[in-house]
Amino acid sequence: KSPRSRAALAMLLLVTVVSGLQPAIYRPHCNSWHGAHVAPVLMGVRDQQISRRATLGGFAAAALSVAPAWAKADDPYSLKKDYPTDAKNMLINMRAATDLTRGAPDMEKIVKSTRSEMNDFVAFYRRQPKVSGMPSFSTLYTAINTLSGHYASYGNKYPVPEKRRTRLNQQYKEIERALARGK
């Protein structure tokens, strides 16, 4: 599905949920609750009544719980929550961002996506003691800080200078060796 159709589907679900979950409106001038006269929808067992609001809420929760799976299924910049896989993908994306030259097509988009992935990666894995103590993580963390610092200082359109690129490529090789050993 295209991003536009996903956005339309999400908006439709949001409108459905909001309209179904709105509280009854009190009208003080006529001393009544608007919506209080509506009979509940019967769903299932005869004596058990489930309101429309509960039915719509359940449907919306089920539909929205599937939405993140649609959004991240084919995104190379999203975390899979598996350290070796995420570290290898992070390394591939960082290499691509490091090797970009001035005027490269989609440079700004690639750099923004990589920076976002770097932030997510560090935020997720630095809290996990088993991962944060690994040599591959500490070297990757250093490389992330170097690349992130470059783009924070110079912006997303300025390529990595040769001296910094050489140092990052050395760190990338160290990270690959450590990941190959499972460390």
Coordinates of N, CA, C and O in Angstrom, one line a residue:
K1 N 0.8 -1.2 0.0 CA 0.0 0.0 0.0 C 0.9 1.2 0.0 O 2.0 1.3 0.6
S2 N 0.4 2.3 -0.6 CA 1.1 3.5 -0.6 C 1.0 4.3 0.7 O 0.1 4.0 1.4
P3 N 1.9 5.2 1.0 CA 1.8 6.0 2.2 C 0.6 6.8 2.3 O 0.0 7.0 3.4
R4 N 0.1 7.2 1.1 CA -1.1 8.0 1.1 C -2.4 7.2 1.5 O -3.2 7.7 2.3
S5 N -2.4 6.0 1.0 CA -3.6 5.1 1.4 C -3.5 4.7 2.9 O -4.5 4.5 3.5
R6 N -2.3 4.5 3.4 CA -2.1 4.2 4.8 C -2.6 5.3 5.7 O -3.2 5.1 6.7
A7 N -2.2 6.5 5.2 CA -2.6 7.7 6.0 C -4.1 7.9 6.0 O -4.7 8.2 7.0
A8 N -4.8 7.6 4.8 CA -6.2 7.7 4.7 C -6.9 6.7 5.6 O -7.9 7.0 6.3
L9 N -6.3 5.5 5.7 CA -6.8 4.4 6.5 C -6.7 4.8 8.0 O -7.6 4.6 8.8
A10 N -5.5 5.3 8.4 CA -5.3 5.7 9.7 C -6.3 6.8 10.2 O -6.8 6.8 11.3
M11 N -6.5 7.8 9.3 CA -7.4 8.9 9.6 C -8.9 8.4 9.7 O -9.6 8.8 10.6
L12 N -9.3 7.4 8.9 CA -10.6 6.8 9.0 C -10.8 6.1 10.3 O -11.8 6.3 11.0
L13 N -9.7 5.4 10.7 CA -9.8 4.7 12.0 C -9.9 5.7 13.2 O -10.6 5.5 14.1
L14 N -9.1 6.7 13.1 CA -9.1 7.7 14.1 C -10.5 8.4 14.3 O -11.0 8.5 15.4
V15 N -11.1 8.7 13.2 CA -12.4 9.4 13.2 C -13.4 8.4 13.8 O -14.3 8.8 14.6
T16 N -13.3 7.1 13.4 CA -14.2 6.1 13.9 C -14.1 5.9 15.4 O -15.1 5.9 16.1
V17 N -12.9 5.9 15.9 CA -12.6 5.7 17.3 C -13.1 6.9 18.1 O -13.8 6.8 19.1
V18 N -12.8 8.1 17.6 CA -13.1 9.3 18.3 C -14.6 9.4 18.4 O -15.2 9.8 19.4
S19 N -15.3 9.2 17.3 CA -16.8 9.3 17.3 C -17.4 8.2 18.2 O -18.5 8.5 18.8
G20 N -16.9 7.1 18.3 CA -17.4 6.0 19.1 C -17.1 6.2 20.6 O -17.8 5.7 21.4
L21 N -16.0 6.9 20.9 CA -15.6 7.0 22.3 C -16.0 8.4 22.9 O -15.6 8.6 24.0
Q22 N -16.7 9.2 22.2 CA -17.1 10.5 22.7 C -18.1 10.3 23.9 O -19.0 9.5 23.8
P23 N -17.9 11.0 24.9 CA -18.9 10.9 26.0 C -20.2 11.5 25.7 O -20.3 12.3 24.7
A24 N -21.2 11.1 26.4 CA -22.6 11.6 26.2 C -22.5 13.1 26.5 O -21.8 13.6 27.4
I25 N -23.3 13.9 25.8 CA -23.3 15.3 25.9 C -24.5 15.7 26.9 O -25.6 15.4 26.6
Y26 N -24.2 16.5 27.9 CA -25.2 17.0 28.9 C -25.8 18.3 28.4 O -25.0 19.2 28.0
R27 N -27.1 18.3 28.3 CA -27.8 19.6 27.9 C -28.5 20.1 29.1 O -29.6 19.7 29.5
P28 N -27.9 21.2 29.8 CA -28.4 21.7 31.0 C -29.8 22.4 30.8 O -30.6 22.3 31.7
H29 N -30.0 22.9 29.6 CA -31.3 23.6 29.4 C -32.5 22.7 29.4 O -33.6 23.1 29.6
C30 N -32.3 21.4 29.1 CA -33.4 20.5 29.1 C -33.2 19.4 30.1 O -34.0 18.4 30.0
N31 N -32.2 19.5 31.0 CA -32.0 18.5 32.0 C -31.9 17.1 31.5 O -32.5 16.2 32.1
S32 N -31.2 16.8 30.4 CA -31.1 15.5 29.9 C -29.7 15.2 29.4 O -28.9 16.2 29.1
W33 N -29.4 14.0 29.3 CA -28.1 13.6 28.7 C -28.4 13.1 27.3 O -29.2 12.2 27.0
H34 N -27.8 13.8 26.3 CA -28.0 13.4 24.9 C -27.2 12.0 24.7 O -26.1 11.9 25.0
G35 N -27.9 11.1 24.2 CA -27.3 9.8 23.9 C -27.6 8.8 25.0 O -27.3 7.6 24.8
A36 N -28.2 9.2 26.1 CA -28.5 8.2 27.2 C -29.7 7.4 26.8 O -29.9 6.3 27.3
H37 N -30.5 7.8 25.8 CA -31.7 7.0 25.4 C -31.3 5.9 24.4 O -32.2 5.1 24.1
V38 N -30.1 5.8 24.0 CA -29.7 4.8 22.9 C -29.5 3.5 23.6 O -28.9 3.3 24.6
A39 N -30.2 2.5 23.0 CA -30.1 1.1 23.6 C -28.7 0.5 23.2 O -28.2 0.7 22.2
P40 N -28.2 -0.3 24.2 CA -26.9 -0.9 23.9 C -27.0 -2.0 22.8 O -28.1 -2.6 22.7
V41 N -25.9 -2.3 22.1 CA -25.9 -3.3 21.1 C -25.7 -4.6 21.8 O -24.8 -4.7 22.7
L42 N -26.4 -5.7 21.5 CA -26.2 -7.0 22.1 C -25.3 -7.8 21.2 O -25.5 -8.0 20.1
M43 N -24.2 -8.3 21.8 CA -23.2 -9.0 21.1 C -22.9 -10.3 21.9 O -22.1 -10.3 22.8
G44 N -23.4 -11.4 21.5 CA -23.1 -12.6 22.1 C -24.1 -13.1 23.1 O -25.3 -13.2 22.7
V45 N -23.7 -13.4 24.3 CA -24.6 -14.0 25.3 C -25.8 -13.1 25.5 O -25.6 -11.9 25.6
R46 N -26.9 -13.7 25.7 CA -28.2 -12.9 25.8 C -28.2 -11.9 26.9 O -28.6 -10.7 26.8
D47 N -27.7 -12.3 28.1 CA -27.8 -11.4 29.3 C -26.6 -10.4 29.3 O -26.6 -9.4 30.1
Q48 N -25.6 -10.6 28.5 CA -24.4 -9.8 28.6 C -24.6 -8.7 27.5 O -24.6 -9.0 26.3
Q49 N -24.6 -7.4 27.9 CA -24.7 -6.3 27.0 C -23.4 -5.6 26.8 O -22.7 -5.4 27.8
I50 N -23.1 -5.4 25.5 CA -21.8 -4.6 25.2 C -22.3 -3.4 24.4 O -23.0 -3.5 23.4
S51 N -21.8 -2.3 24.9 CA -22.2 -1.0 24.2 C -21.5 -0.8 22.9 O -20.5 -1.5 22.6
R52 N -22.0 0.1 22.1 CA -21.4 0.4 20.8 C -20.0 0.9 21.0 O -19.1 0.7 20.3
R53 N -19.9 1.7 22.1 CA -18.6 2.3 22.4 C -17.5 1.3 22.7 O -16.4 1.3 22.2
A54 N -17.9 0.2 23.5 CA -17.0 -0.8 23.8 C -16.6 -1.6 22.5 O -15.5 -2.1 22.3
T55 N -17.6 -1.9 21.7 CA -17.4 -2.6 20.5 C -16.5 -1.9 19.5 O -15.5 -2.4 19.0
L56 N -16.7 -0.6 19.3 CA -15.8 0.3 18.5 C -14.4 0.4 19.1 O -13.5 0.3 18.3
G57 N -14.4 0.5 20.4 CA -13.1 0.6 21.0 C -12.3 -0.7 20.8 O -11.1 -0.6 20.6
G58 N -12.9 -1.8 21.0 CA -12.2 -3.1 20.7 C -11.7 -3.2 19.3 O -10.6 -3.7 19.0
F59 N -12.6 -2.9 18.4 CA -12.3 -2.9 17.0 C -11.1 -2.0 16.7 O -10.1 -2.4 16.0
A60 N -11.1 -0.8 17.2 CA -10.1 0.2 16.9 C -8.7 -0.3 17.5 O -7.7 -0.2 16.9
A61 N -8.8 -0.8 18.7 CA -7.6 -1.3 19.4 C -7.0 -2.5 18.5 O -5.7 -2.5 18.3
A62 N -7.8 -3.4 18.0 CA -7.3 -4.5 17.2 C -6.7 -3.9 15.9 O -5.6 -4.4 15.5
A63 N -7.4 -3.0 15.3 CA -6.9 -2.5 14.0 C -5.6 -1.7 14.2 O -4.7 -1.8 13.4
L64 N -5.5 -0.9 15.2 CA -4.4 0.0 15.4 C -3.1 -0.8 15.9 O -2.0 -0.4 15.7
S65 N -3.4 -2.0 16.5 CA -2.2 -2.8 17.0 C -1.5 -3.4 15.8 O -0.4 -3.8 15.8
V66 N -2.2 -3.5 14.6 CA -1.6 -4.1 13.4 C -0.9 -3.0 12.6 O 0.0 -3.3 11.9
A67 N -1.3 -1.7 12.8 CA -0.7 -0.6 12.0 C 0.8 -0.5 12.1 O 1.4 -0.3 11.1
P68 N 1.4 -0.7 13.3 CA 2.9 -0.6 13.3 C 3.6 -1.6 12.4 O 4.6 -1.4 11.8
A69 N 3.0 -2.8 12.3 CA 3.5 -3.8 11.5 C 3.5 -3.4 10.0 O 4.4 -3.8 9.3
W70 N 2.5 -2.8 9.6 CA 2.4 -2.3 8.2 C 3.5 -1.2 7.9 O 4.1 -1.2 6.9
A71 N 3.7 -0.3 8.9 CA 4.6 0.8 8.7 C 6.0 0.4 8.6 O 6.8 1.0 7.9
K72 N 6.4 -0.6 9.4 CA 7.9 -1.0 9.6 C 8.3 -2.2 8.8 O 9.4 -2.7 9.0
A73 N 7.4 -2.8 8.1 CA 7.7 -4.1 7.4 C 8.9 -3.9 6.4 O 9.7 -4.8 6.4
D74 N 8.9 -2.9 5.7 CA 9.9 -2.8 4.6 C 10.9 -1.6 4.8 O 11.6 -1.2 3.9
D75 N 11.0 -1.0 6.0 CA 11.8 0.1 6.3 C 13.2 -0.3 6.7 O 13.4 -0.9 7.7
P76 N 14.2 0.0 5.9 CA 15.6 -0.4 6.2 C 16.2 0.4 7.4 O 17.2 0.0 7.9
Y77 N 15.5 1.4 7.8 CA 16.0 2.3 8.9 C 15.3 2.0 10.2 O 15.5 2.8 11.2
S78 N 14.5 1.0 10.3 CA 13.8 0.7 11.5 C 14.5 -0.4 12.3 O 15.1 -1.3 11.7
L79 N 14.4 -0.4 13.6 CA 15.0 -1.4 14.4 C 14.1 -2.7 14.4 O 12.9 -2.6 14.5
K80 N 14.8 -3.8 14.4 CA 14.1 -5.1 14.5 C 14.1 -5.7 15.9 O 13.6 -6.8 16.2
K81 N 14.8 -5.0 16.9 CA 14.9 -5.4 18.3 C 15.7 -6.7 18.4 O 15.5 -7.4 19.4
D82 N 16.6 -7.0 17.5 CA 17.6 -8.1 17.6 C 18.9 -7.5 17.4 O 19.2 -7.0 16.3
Y83 N 19.8 -7.5 18.4 CA 21.0 -6.7 18.3 C 21.9 -7.0 17.1 O 22.3 -6.1 16.4
P84 N 22.3 -8.3 16.9 CA 23.2 -8.5 15.7 C 22.6 -8.0 14.4 O 23.3 -7.4 13.6
T85 N 21.3 -8.2 14.2 CA 20.7 -7.8 13.0 C 20.7 -6.2 12.9 O 21.0 -5.7 11.9
D86 N 20.3 -5.6 14.0 CA 20.2 -4.2 14.0 C 21.6 -3.5 13.9 O 21.8 -2.5 13.2
A87 N 22.6 -4.1 14.5 CA 24.0 -3.6 14.4 C 24.5 -3.7 13.0 O 25.1 -2.7 12.5
K88 N 24.2 -4.8 12.3 CA 24.6 -4.9 10.9 C 23.9 -3.9 10.0 O 24.5 -3.3 9.2
N89 N 22.6 -3.8 10.2 CA 21.9 -2.8 9.4 C 22.3 -1.4 9.7 O 22.5 -0.5 8.8
M90 N 22.6 -1.1 11.0 CA 23.1 0.2 11.4 C 24.4 0.5 10.7 O 24.7 1.6 10.2
L91 N 25.3 -0.5 10.7 CA 26.6 -0.4 10.0 C 26.5 -0.1 8.5 O 27.1 0.8 8.0
I92 N 25.6 -0.8 7.9 CA 25.3 -0.6 6.4 C 24.8 0.8 6.2 O 25.3 1.5 5.3
N93 N 23.9 1.3 7.0 CA 23.3 2.6 6.7 C 24.3 3.7 7.1 O 24.4 4.7 6.4
M94 N 25.2 3.5 8.1 CA 26.2 4.5 8.5 C 27.2 4.5 7.4 O 27.7 5.6 7.0
R95 N 27.6 3.4 6.8 CA 28.6 3.4 5.7 C 28.1 4.1 4.5 O 28.8 4.9 3.9
A96 N 26.8 3.9 4.2 CA 26.2 4.6 3.1 C 26.2 6.1 3.3 O 26.5 6.9 2.4
A97 N 25.9 6.6 4.5 CA 25.9 8.0 4.9 C 27.3 8.6 4.8 O 27.5 9.7 4.4
T98 N 28.3 7.8 5.3 CA 29.6 8.2 5.4 C 30.2 8.4 4.0 O 31.0 9.3 3.7
D99 N 29.9 7.5 3.0 CA 30.4 7.5 1.7 C 29.8 8.5 0.7 O 30.2 8.6 -0.4
L100 N 28.7 9.2 1.2 CA 28.1 10.1 0.3 C 29.0 11.3 0.0 O 29.8 11.7 0.8
T101 N 28.9 11.8 -1.3 CA 29.7 12.9 -1.7 C 28.8 14.1 -1.9 O 27.5 14.0 -1.9
R102 N 29.4 15.3 -2.0 CA 28.6 16.5 -2.1 C 27.7 16.4 -3.4 O 28.2 16.1 -4.5
G103 N 26.4 16.7 -3.3 CA 25.5 16.7 -4.4 C 24.9 15.4 -4.7 O 24.3 15.2 -5.8
A104 N 25.2 14.4 -3.9 CA 24.6 13.0 -4.1 C 23.1 13.1 -4.1 O 22.5 13.8 -3.3
P105 N 22.4 12.3 -4.9 CA 21.0 12.3 -4.9 C 20.4 11.7 -3.6 O 21.0 10.8 -3.1
D106 N 19.4 12.4 -3.1 CA 18.8 11.9 -1.8 C 19.7 12.0 -0.6 O 19.5 11.3 0.4
M107 N 20.7 12.8 -0.7 CA 21.7 12.8 0.4 C 21.0 13.2 1.7 O 21.2 12.6 2.8
E108 N 20.2 14.3 1.7 CA 19.6 14.8 2.9 C 18.6 13.8 3.5 O 18.6 13.6 4.7
K109 N 17.9 13.1 2.6 CA 16.9 12.1 3.1 C 17.7 10.9 3.7 O 17.3 10.4 4.8
I110 N 18.7 10.4 3.1 CA 19.5 9.3 3.6 C 20.1 9.7 5.0 O 20.1 8.9 5.9
V111 N 20.7 10.9 5.1 CA 21.3 11.3 6.3 C 20.3 11.5 7.4 O 20.5 11.0 8.6
K112 N 19.1 12.1 7.1 CA 18.1 12.2 8.1 C 17.6 10.9 8.7 O 17.4 10.7 9.9
S113 N 17.4 9.9 7.7 CA 17.0 8.6 8.1 C 18.0 7.9 9.0 O 17.7 7.2 10.0
T114 N 19.3 8.0 8.6 CA 20.4 7.4 9.3 C 20.5 8.0 10.7 O 20.7 7.3 11.7
R115 N 20.4 9.3 10.8 CA 20.5 10.0 12.1 C 19.4 9.5 13.0 O 19.6 9.3 14.2
S116 N 18.2 9.4 12.5 CA 17.0 9.0 13.3 C 17.3 7.5 13.8 O 17.0 7.2 14.9
E117 N 17.8 6.7 12.9 CA 18.0 5.3 13.2 C 19.1 5.2 14.3 O 19.1 4.4 15.2
M118 N 20.2 6.1 14.2 CA 21.2 6.1 15.2 C 20.7 6.5 16.6 O 21.0 5.9 17.6
N119 N 19.8 7.5 16.6 CA 19.2 7.9 17.9 C 18.4 6.7 18.5 O 18.5 6.5 19.7
D120 N 17.6 6.1 17.7 CA 16.7 5.0 18.1 C 17.6 3.8 18.6 O 17.3 3.2 19.6
F121 N 18.7 3.5 17.9 CA 19.5 2.4 18.2 C 20.2 2.6 19.6 O 20.2 1.8 20.4
V122 N 20.8 3.8 19.8 CA 21.4 4.1 21.0 C 20.4 4.1 22.2 O 20.7 3.6 23.2
A123 N 19.3 4.8 22.0 CA 18.3 4.9 23.0 C 17.8 3.5 23.4 O 17.5 3.2 24.6
F124 N 17.7 2.6 22.5 CA 17.1 1.2 22.8 C 18.2 0.3 23.4 O 17.9 -0.3 24.4
Y125 N 19.4 0.3 22.8 CA 20.4 -0.7 23.3 C 21.3 -0.3 24.4 O 21.8 -1.1 25.1
R126 N 21.4 1.0 24.7 CA 22.3 1.4 25.8 C 21.7 1.1 27.2 O 22.4 1.0 28.2
R127 N 20.4 0.8 27.2 CA 19.7 0.5 28.5 C 19.8 -1.0 28.8 O 19.4 -1.5 29.8
Q128 N 20.4 -1.8 27.8 CA 20.4 -3.2 28.0 C 21.9 -3.7 28.4 O 22.8 -3.6 27.6
P129 N 22.1 -4.1 29.6 CA 23.4 -4.4 30.1 C 24.2 -5.4 29.3 O 25.4 -5.4 29.1
K130 N 23.4 -6.4 28.8 CA 24.1 -7.5 28.0 C 24.7 -7.0 26.7 O 25.7 -7.4 26.3
V131 N 24.0 -6.0 26.2 CA 24.4 -5.4 24.9 C 25.4 -4.3 25.1 O 26.4 -4.2 24.4
S132 N 25.1 -3.5 26.1 CA 26.0 -2.3 26.2 C 27.4 -2.6 26.7 O 28.3 -1.8 26.5
G133 N 27.6 -3.8 27.2 CA 29.0 -4.2 27.6 C 29.8 -4.9 26.5 O 31.0 -5.2 26.6
M134 N 29.1 -5.1 25.3 CA 29.8 -5.8 24.2 C 30.8 -4.8 23.5 O 30.5 -3.7 23.3
P135 N 32.0 -5.4 23.1 CA 32.9 -4.5 22.4 C 32.3 -3.9 21.1 O 32.6 -2.8 20.7
S136 N 31.5 -4.7 20.4 CA 30.9 -4.2 19.1 C 30.1 -3.0 19.4 O 30.0 -2.0 18.7
F137 N 29.3 -3.0 20.5 CA 28.4 -1.9 20.9 C 29.2 -0.7 21.2 O 28.9 0.4 20.8
S138 N 30.3 -0.8 22.0 CA 31.0 0.4 22.5 C 31.7 1.0 21.3 O 31.8 2.3 21.2
T139 N 32.2 0.2 20.3 CA 32.9 0.8 19.1 C 31.8 1.4 18.2 O 32.0 2.5 17.7
L140 N 30.7 0.8 18.1 CA 29.6 1.3 17.3 C 29.1 2.6 17.9 O 28.8 3.6 17.2
Y141 N 29.0 2.6 19.2 CA 28.5 3.9 19.9 C 29.5 5.0 19.7 O 29.1 6.1 19.4
T142 N 30.8 4.7 19.6 CA 31.8 5.8 19.3 C 31.6 6.2 17.9 O 31.7 7.5 17.6
A143 N 31.4 5.3 17.0 CA 31.2 5.7 15.6 C 29.9 6.5 15.4 O 29.9 7.5 14.6
I144 N 28.9 6.1 16.1 CA 27.6 6.9 16.0 C 27.8 8.3 16.5 O 27.4 9.2 15.9
N145 N 28.6 8.4 17.7 CA 28.8 9.8 18.2 C 29.6 10.6 17.2 O 29.4 11.8 17.0
T146 N 30.6 10.0 16.5 CA 31.4 10.7 15.6 C 30.6 11.2 14.4 O 30.6 12.4 14.0
L147 N 29.8 10.3 13.8 CA 29.0 10.6 12.7 C 27.9 11.6 13.0 O 27.6 12.6 12.3
S148 N 27.3 11.4 14.2 CA 26.2 12.2 14.6 C 26.7 13.6 14.9 O 26.1 14.6 14.6
G149 N 27.9 13.7 15.5 CA 28.5 15.0 15.8 C 28.8 15.8 14.6 O 28.7 17.0 14.5
H150 N 29.3 15.0 13.5 CA 29.6 15.7 12.3 C 28.3 16.4 11.7 O 28.4 17.5 11.3
Y151 N 27.2 15.6 11.6 CA 26.0 16.1 11.0 C 25.4 17.2 11.9 O 24.7 18.1 11.4
A152 N 25.6 17.1 13.2 CA 25.0 18.1 14.1 C 25.8 19.5 13.9 O 25.2 20.5 14.0
S153 N 27.1 19.4 13.6 CA 27.9 20.6 13.4 C 27.8 21.2 12.0 O 27.7 22.4 11.9
Y154 N 27.8 20.3 11.0 CA 27.8 20.8 9.6 C 26.5 20.7 8.9 O 26.4 21.1 7.7
G155 N 25.5 20.0 9.4 CA 24.2 19.9 8.7 C 24.2 18.6 7.9 O 25.2 17.9 7.7
N156 N 23.0 18.3 7.3 CA 22.8 17.1 6.6 C 23.3 17.1 5.2 O 23.3 16.1 4.5
K157 N 23.7 18.3 4.7 CA 24.1 18.4 3.3 C 25.6 18.4 3.1 O 26.1 18.3 1.9
Y158 N 26.4 18.4 4.2 CA 27.8 18.5 4.0 C 28.4 17.1 4.2 O 28.2 16.5 5.2
P159 N 29.2 16.6 3.2 CA 29.7 15.2 3.3 C 30.8 15.1 4.4 O 31.4 16.1 4.9
V160 N 31.1 13.9 4.8 CA 32.1 13.6 5.9 C 33.4 13.9 5.3 O 33.8 13.3 4.2
P161 N 34.3 14.6 5.9 CA 35.6 14.9 5.4 C 36.5 13.6 5.4 O 36.3 12.7 6.1
E162 N 37.5 13.6 4.5 CA 38.4 12.4 4.3 C 39.0 11.9 5.6 O 39.0 10.7 5.8
K163 N 39.5 12.8 6.4 CA 40.2 12.3 7.6 C 39.2 11.6 8.6 O 39.5 10.5 9.1
R164 N 38.0 12.2 8.7 CA 37.0 11.6 9.6 C 36.5 10.3 9.0 O 36.2 9.3 9.6
R165 N 36.3 10.3 7.6 CA 35.9 9.1 6.9 C 36.8 7.9 7.1 O 36.4 6.8 7.3
T166 N 38.1 8.2 7.1 CA 39.1 7.2 7.3 C 39.0 6.6 8.7 O 39.0 5.3 8.8
R167 N 38.9 7.4 9.7 CA 38.7 6.9 11.1 C 37.4 6.1 11.2 O 37.4 5.1 11.9
L168 N 36.3 6.6 10.6 CA 35.1 5.9 10.7 C 35.2 4.5 10.0 O 34.7 3.5 10.6
N169 N 35.8 4.4 8.9 CA 36.0 3.2 8.2 C 36.8 2.2 9.0 O 36.5 1.0 9.0
Q170 N 37.8 2.6 9.7 CA 38.6 1.7 10.6 C 37.6 1.2 11.7 O 37.7 0.0 12.1
Q171 N 36.8 2.1 12.3 CA 35.9 1.7 13.3 C 34.9 0.7 12.8 O 34.5 -0.3 13.4
Y172 N 34.4 0.9 11.6 CA 33.5 0.0 10.9 C 34.1 -1.4 10.8 O 33.4 -2.4 11.0
K173 N 35.3 -1.5 10.4 CA 36.0 -2.8 10.3 C 36.1 -3.5 11.7 O 35.9 -4.7 11.8
E174 N 36.4 -2.7 12.7 CA 36.5 -3.3 14.1 C 35.1 -3.8 14.5 O 35.0 -4.9 15.1
I175 N 34.1 -3.1 14.2 CA 32.7 -3.5 14.5 C 32.4 -4.8 13.8 O 31.8 -5.7 14.4
E176 N 32.7 -4.9 12.5 CA 32.4 -6.1 11.7 C 33.1 -7.3 12.3 O 32.5 -8.4 12.4
R177 N 34.4 -7.1 12.7 CA 35.1 -8.3 13.3 C 34.5 -8.7 14.6 O 34.3 -9.9 14.9
A178 N 34.1 -7.7 15.5 CA 33.5 -8.0 16.7 C 32.1 -8.7 16.6 O 31.8 -9.7 17.3
L179 N 31.4 -8.3 15.6 CA 30.1 -8.9 15.3 C 30.3 -10.3 14.8 O 29.5 -11.2 15.1
A180 N 31.3 -10.5 14.0 CA 31.6 -11.9 13.4 C 31.9 -12.9 14.5 O 31.6 -14.0 14.5
R181 N 32.6 -12.3 15.6 CA 33.0 -13.2 16.7 C 31.8 -13.3 17.7 O 31.9 -14.0 18.7
G182 N 30.7 -12.6 17.5 CA 29.6 -12.6 18.4 C 29.8 -11.8 19.6 O 29.1 -12.0 20.7
K183 N 30.6 -10.8 19.6 CA 30.9 -10.0 20.7 C 30.5 -8.5 20.5 O 30.5 -8.0 19.5

